[in-house]
Short mmCIF file of C-alpha atoms in Angstrom, two decimals:
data_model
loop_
_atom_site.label_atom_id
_atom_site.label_comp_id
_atom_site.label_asym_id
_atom_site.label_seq_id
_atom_site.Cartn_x
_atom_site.Cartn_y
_atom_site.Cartn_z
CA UNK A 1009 -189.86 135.06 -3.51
CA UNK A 1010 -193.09 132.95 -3.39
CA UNK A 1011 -192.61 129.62 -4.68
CA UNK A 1012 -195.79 129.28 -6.39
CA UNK A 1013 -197.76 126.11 -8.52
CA UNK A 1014 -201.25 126.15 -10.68
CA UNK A 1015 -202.23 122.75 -11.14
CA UNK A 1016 -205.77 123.06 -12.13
CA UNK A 1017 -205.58 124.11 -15.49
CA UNK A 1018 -208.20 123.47 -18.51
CA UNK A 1019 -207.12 123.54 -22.11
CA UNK A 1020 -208.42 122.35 -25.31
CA UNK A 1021 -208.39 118.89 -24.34
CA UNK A 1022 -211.42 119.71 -22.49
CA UNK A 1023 -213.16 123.06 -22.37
CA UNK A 1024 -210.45 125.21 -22.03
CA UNK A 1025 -209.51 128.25 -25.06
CA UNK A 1026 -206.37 127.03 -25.62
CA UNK A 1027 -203.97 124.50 -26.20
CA UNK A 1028 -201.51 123.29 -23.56
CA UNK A 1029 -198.73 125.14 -25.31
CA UNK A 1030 -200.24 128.62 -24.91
CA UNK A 1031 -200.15 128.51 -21.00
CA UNK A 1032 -196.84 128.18 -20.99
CA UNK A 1033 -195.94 131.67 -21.18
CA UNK A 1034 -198.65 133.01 -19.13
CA UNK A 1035 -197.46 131.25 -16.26
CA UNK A 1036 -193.90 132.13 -16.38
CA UNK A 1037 -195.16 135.47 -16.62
CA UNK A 1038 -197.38 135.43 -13.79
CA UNK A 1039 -194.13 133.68 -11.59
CA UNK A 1040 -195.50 129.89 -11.57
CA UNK A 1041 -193.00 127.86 -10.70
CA UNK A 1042 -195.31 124.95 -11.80
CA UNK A 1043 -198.45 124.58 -13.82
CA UNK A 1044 -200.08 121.67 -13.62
CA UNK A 1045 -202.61 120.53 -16.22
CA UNK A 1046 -205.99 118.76 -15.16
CA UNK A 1047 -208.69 118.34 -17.67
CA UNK A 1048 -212.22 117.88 -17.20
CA UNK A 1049 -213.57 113.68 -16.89
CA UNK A 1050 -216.53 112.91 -15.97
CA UNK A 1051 -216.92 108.50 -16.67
CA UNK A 1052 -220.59 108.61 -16.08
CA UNK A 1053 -222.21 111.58 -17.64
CA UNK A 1054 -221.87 111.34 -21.54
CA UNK A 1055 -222.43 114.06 -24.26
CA UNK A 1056 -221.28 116.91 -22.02
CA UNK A 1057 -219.13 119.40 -24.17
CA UNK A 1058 -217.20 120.86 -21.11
CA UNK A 1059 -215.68 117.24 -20.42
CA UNK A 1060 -212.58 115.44 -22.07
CA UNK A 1061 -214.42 112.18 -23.94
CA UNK A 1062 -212.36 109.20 -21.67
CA UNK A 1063 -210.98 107.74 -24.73
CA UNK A 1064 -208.52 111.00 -25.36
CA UNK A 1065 -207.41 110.38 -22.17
CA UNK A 1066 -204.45 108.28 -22.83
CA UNK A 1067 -203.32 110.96 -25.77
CA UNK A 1068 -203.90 113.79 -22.94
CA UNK A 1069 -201.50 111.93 -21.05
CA UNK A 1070 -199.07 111.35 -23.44
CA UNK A 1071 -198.98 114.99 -25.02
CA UNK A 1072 -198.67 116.43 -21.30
CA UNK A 1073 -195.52 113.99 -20.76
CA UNK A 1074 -194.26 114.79 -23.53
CA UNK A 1075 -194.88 119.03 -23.02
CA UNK A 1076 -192.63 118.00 -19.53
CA UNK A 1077 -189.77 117.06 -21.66
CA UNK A 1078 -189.59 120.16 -24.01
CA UNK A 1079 -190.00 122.58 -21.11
CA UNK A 1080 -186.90 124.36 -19.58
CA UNK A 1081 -188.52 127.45 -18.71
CA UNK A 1082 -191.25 125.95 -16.27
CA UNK A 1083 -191.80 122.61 -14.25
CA UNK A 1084 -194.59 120.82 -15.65
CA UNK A 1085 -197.15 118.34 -14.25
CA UNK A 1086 -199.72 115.49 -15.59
CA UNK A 1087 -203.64 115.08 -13.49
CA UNK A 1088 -206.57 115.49 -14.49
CA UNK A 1089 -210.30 116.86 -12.66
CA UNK A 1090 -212.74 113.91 -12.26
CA UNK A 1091 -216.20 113.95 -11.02
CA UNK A 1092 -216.90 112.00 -8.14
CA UNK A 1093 -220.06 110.04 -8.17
CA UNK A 1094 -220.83 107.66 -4.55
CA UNK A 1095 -221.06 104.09 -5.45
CA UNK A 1096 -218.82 104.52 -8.22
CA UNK A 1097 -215.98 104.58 -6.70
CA UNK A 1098 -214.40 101.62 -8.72
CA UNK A 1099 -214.62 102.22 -11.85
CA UNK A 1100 -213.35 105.74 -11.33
CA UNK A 1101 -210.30 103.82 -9.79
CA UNK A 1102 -209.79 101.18 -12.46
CA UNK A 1103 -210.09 103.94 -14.79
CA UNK A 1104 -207.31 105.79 -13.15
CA UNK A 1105 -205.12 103.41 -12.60
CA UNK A 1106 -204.05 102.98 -16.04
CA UNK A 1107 -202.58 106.46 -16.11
CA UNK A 1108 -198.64 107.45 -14.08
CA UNK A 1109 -200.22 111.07 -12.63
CA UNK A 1110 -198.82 113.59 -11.26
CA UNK A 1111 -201.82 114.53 -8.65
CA UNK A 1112 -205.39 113.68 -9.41
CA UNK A 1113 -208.09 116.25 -8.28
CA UNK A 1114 -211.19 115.24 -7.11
CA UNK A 1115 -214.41 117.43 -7.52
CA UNK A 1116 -218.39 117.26 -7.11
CA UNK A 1117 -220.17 119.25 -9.92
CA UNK A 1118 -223.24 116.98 -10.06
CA UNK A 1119 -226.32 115.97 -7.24
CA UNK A 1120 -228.33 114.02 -9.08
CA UNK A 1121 -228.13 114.41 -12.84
CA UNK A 1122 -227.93 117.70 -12.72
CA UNK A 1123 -224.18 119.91 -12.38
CA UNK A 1124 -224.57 122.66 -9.63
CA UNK A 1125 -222.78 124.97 -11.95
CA UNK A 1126 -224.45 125.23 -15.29
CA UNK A 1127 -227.18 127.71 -13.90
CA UNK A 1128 -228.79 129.50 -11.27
CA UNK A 1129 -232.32 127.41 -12.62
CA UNK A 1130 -231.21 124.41 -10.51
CA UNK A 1131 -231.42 126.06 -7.25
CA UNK A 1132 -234.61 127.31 -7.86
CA UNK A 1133 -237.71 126.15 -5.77
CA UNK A 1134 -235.21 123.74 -3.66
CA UNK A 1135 -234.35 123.99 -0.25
CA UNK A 1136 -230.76 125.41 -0.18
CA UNK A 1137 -230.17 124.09 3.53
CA UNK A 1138 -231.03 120.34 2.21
CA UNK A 1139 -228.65 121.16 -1.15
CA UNK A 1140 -225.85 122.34 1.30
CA UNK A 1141 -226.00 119.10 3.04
CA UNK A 1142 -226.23 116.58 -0.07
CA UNK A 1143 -223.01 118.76 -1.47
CA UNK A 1144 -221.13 118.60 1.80
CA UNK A 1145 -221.72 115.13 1.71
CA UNK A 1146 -220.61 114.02 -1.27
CA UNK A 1147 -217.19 115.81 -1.10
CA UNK A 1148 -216.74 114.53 1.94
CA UNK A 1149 -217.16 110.94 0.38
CA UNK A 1150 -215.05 111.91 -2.19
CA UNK A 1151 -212.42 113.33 -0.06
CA UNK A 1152 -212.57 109.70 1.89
CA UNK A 1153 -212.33 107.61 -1.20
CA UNK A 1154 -208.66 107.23 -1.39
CA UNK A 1155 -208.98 108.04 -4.74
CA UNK A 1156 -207.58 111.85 -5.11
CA UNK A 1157 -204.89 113.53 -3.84
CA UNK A 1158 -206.80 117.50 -3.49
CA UNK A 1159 -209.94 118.24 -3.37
CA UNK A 1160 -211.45 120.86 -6.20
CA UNK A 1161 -213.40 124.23 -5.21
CA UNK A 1162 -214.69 122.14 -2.32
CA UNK A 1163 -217.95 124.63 -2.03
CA UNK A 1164 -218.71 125.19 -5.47
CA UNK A 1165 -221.91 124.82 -4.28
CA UNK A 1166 -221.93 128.83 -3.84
CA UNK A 1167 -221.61 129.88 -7.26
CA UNK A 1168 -224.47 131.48 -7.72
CA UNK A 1169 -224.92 133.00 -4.21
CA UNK A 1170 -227.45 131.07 -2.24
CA UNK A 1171 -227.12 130.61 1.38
CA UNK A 1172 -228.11 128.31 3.95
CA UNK A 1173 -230.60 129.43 6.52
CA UNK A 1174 -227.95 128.44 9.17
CA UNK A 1175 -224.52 128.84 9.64
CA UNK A 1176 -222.51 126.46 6.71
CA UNK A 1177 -219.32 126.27 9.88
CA UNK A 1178 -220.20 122.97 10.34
CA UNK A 1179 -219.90 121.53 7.28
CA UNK A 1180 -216.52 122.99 6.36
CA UNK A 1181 -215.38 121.72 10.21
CA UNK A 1182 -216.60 117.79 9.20
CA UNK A 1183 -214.74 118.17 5.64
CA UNK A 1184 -211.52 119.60 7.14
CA UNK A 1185 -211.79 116.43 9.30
CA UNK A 1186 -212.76 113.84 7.08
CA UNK A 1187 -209.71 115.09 4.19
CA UNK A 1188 -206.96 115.43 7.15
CA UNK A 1189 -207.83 111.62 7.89
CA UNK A 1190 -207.66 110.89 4.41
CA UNK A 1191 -204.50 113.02 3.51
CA UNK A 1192 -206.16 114.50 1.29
CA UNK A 1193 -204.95 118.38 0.27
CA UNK A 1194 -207.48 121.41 -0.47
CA UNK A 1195 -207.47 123.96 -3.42
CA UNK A 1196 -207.83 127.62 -2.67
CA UNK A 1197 -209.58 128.31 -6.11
CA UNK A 1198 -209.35 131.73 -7.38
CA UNK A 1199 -211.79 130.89 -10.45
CA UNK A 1200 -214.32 132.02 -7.90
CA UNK A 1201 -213.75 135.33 -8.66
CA UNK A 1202 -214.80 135.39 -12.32
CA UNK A 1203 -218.48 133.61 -11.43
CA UNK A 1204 -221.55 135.45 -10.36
CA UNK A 1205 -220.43 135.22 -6.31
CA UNK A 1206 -216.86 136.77 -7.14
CA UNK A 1207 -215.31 135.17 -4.32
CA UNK A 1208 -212.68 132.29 -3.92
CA UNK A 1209 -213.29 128.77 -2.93
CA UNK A 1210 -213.69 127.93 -0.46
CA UNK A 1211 -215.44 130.26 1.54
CA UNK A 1212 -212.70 132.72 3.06
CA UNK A 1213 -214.66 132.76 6.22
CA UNK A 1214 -213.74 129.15 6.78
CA UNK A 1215 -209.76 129.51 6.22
CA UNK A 1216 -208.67 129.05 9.69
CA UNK A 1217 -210.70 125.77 9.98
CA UNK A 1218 -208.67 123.92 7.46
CA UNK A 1219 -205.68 125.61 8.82
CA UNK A 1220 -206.79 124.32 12.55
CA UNK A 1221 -207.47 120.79 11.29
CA UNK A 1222 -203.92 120.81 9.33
CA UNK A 1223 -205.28 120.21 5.77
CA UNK A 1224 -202.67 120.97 3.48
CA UNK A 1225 -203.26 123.73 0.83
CA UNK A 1226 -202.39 124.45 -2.78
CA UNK A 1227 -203.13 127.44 -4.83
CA UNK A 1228 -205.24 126.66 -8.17
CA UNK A 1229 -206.38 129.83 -10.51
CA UNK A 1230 -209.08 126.50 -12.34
CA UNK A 1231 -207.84 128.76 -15.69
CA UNK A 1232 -209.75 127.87 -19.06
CA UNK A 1233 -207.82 130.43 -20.97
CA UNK A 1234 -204.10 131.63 -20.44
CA UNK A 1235 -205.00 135.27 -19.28
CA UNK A 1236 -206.27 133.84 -16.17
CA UNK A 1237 -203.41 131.45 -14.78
CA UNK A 1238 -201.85 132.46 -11.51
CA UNK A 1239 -205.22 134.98 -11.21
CA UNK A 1240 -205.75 136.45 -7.96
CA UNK A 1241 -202.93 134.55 -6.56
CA UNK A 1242 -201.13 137.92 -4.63
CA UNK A 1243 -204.88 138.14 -2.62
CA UNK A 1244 -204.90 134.03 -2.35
CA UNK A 1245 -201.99 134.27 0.27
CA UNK A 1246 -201.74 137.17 1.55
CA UNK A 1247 -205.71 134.97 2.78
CA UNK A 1248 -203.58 131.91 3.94
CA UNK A 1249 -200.76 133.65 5.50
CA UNK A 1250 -203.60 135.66 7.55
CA UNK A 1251 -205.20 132.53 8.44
CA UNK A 1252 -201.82 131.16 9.83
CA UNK A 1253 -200.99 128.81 6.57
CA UNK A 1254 -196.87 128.88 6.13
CA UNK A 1255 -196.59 126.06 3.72
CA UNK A 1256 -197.73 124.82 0.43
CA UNK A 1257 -198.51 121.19 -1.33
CA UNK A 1258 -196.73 120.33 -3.89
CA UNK A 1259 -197.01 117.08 -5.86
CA UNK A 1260 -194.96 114.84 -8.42
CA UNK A 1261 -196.47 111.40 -9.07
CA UNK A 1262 -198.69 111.19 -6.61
CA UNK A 1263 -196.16 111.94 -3.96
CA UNK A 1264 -196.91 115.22 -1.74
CA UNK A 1265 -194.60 117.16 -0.12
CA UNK A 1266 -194.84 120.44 1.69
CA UNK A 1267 -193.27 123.46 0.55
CA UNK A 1268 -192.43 126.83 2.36
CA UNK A 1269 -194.78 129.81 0.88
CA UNK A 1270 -191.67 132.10 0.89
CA UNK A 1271 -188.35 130.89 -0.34
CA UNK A 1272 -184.73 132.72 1.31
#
């Protein structure tokens, strides 16, 4: 048996298809052990329709607390996905502070004003090698902000299938670094799978570096609709047992500890 969690899940709280409720089933279904709920928050970009508005956070909060206490069929947990912007670093954690999470994930979608994800237009007529490097370098500040506890789709920057000129090896050996001295944990994000470059994130190439730098790992399926929690998962570590991975995160309020992929 594979003890297995799925804490980056969207629902209608932000711009997933469903309510909180609905996911229930699918994960027991799909064998989650947990499912962990993490909606969309992005403080400093306003009228974006794929974001939870800050001001529902506290009732996100409380409805997800409350969810915990009605559940006997699966283990529920509280975070939430917020955008990391440098030099805002504290307002994102007085912001946080106010709420008792579970795990908080920490992810890049913007450089600049623009998200790296809305559209193949903004890589078009840039140089990919200088985009690679901004990305790189803002997860990397958000990985040593102290303010998250994993690190989401930490090379989202593939989505639509551009390529550096050079090998990316580098970069992924620096992040590994930089989140192991943080203690910070990485998602292997099936989501991947369902966006024009149909692979996971991070790239599966670059496996055995976070394994070499002992990052810890979690498995995240990044769901927006019930049909796709614990996706992919049977390919996700049969990936990390091949790249020498033996052991999972696991998180409850804040706290991380380290569970066995395969329970006796």
């Amino acid at each position: 048996m594979i003890y297995k969690t799925d804490y980056h899940i969207h629902t209608s709280f932000s711009d997933g298809k469903a309510v909180p409720e609905d996911y229930i089933p699918a994960a027991v279904s799909a064998g989650i052990s947990e499912i962990g709920f993490s909606e969309h928050l992005s403080l400093f970009r306003e009228n974006q329709d794929w974001v939870m508005n800050p001001e529902n956070a506290p009732a996100y909060v409380n409805y997800i607390d409350n969810l915990k206490k009605k559940s006997d069929s699966i283990i529920i947990k509280t975070g939430m996905e917020v955008d990391f912007f440098p030099g805002k670093e504290k307002e994102i954690e007085m912001f946080l502070n106010n709420f008792d999470l579970d795990y908080r994930i920490g992810s890049v979608h913007y450089l600049g004003e623009k998200s790296v994800d809305l559209g193949p237009e903004f890589y078009e007529g840039k140089n990919i090698d200088s985009l690679y490097e901004s990305y790189f370098e803002h997860v990397m500040a958000a990985a040593g902000s102290g303010l998250f506890d994993i690190i989401g789709h930490c090379d989202l920057i593939r989505i639509y299938g551009y390529k550096p000129s050079s090998d990316p090896g580098p970069h992924y050996r620096k992040l590994a670094r930089v989140m192991k001295k943080n203690n910070v944990a990485f998602e292997l994000n099936t989501n991947g799978m369902n966006r024009p470059m149909s692979d996971f994130y991070p790239d599966r190439r670059f496996l055995n570096v976070f394994r070499e730098e002992e990052v810890p790992v979690c498995v995240n399926s990044d769901a927006h609709m019930p049909s796709r929690v614990g996706q992919f998962f049977v390919e996700a570590y049969g990936l990390l047992r091949t790249a020498g991975f033996t052991e999972m995160a696991v998180f409850t309020g804040r706290k991380r500890k380290m569970m066995p992929f395969r329970l006796i």
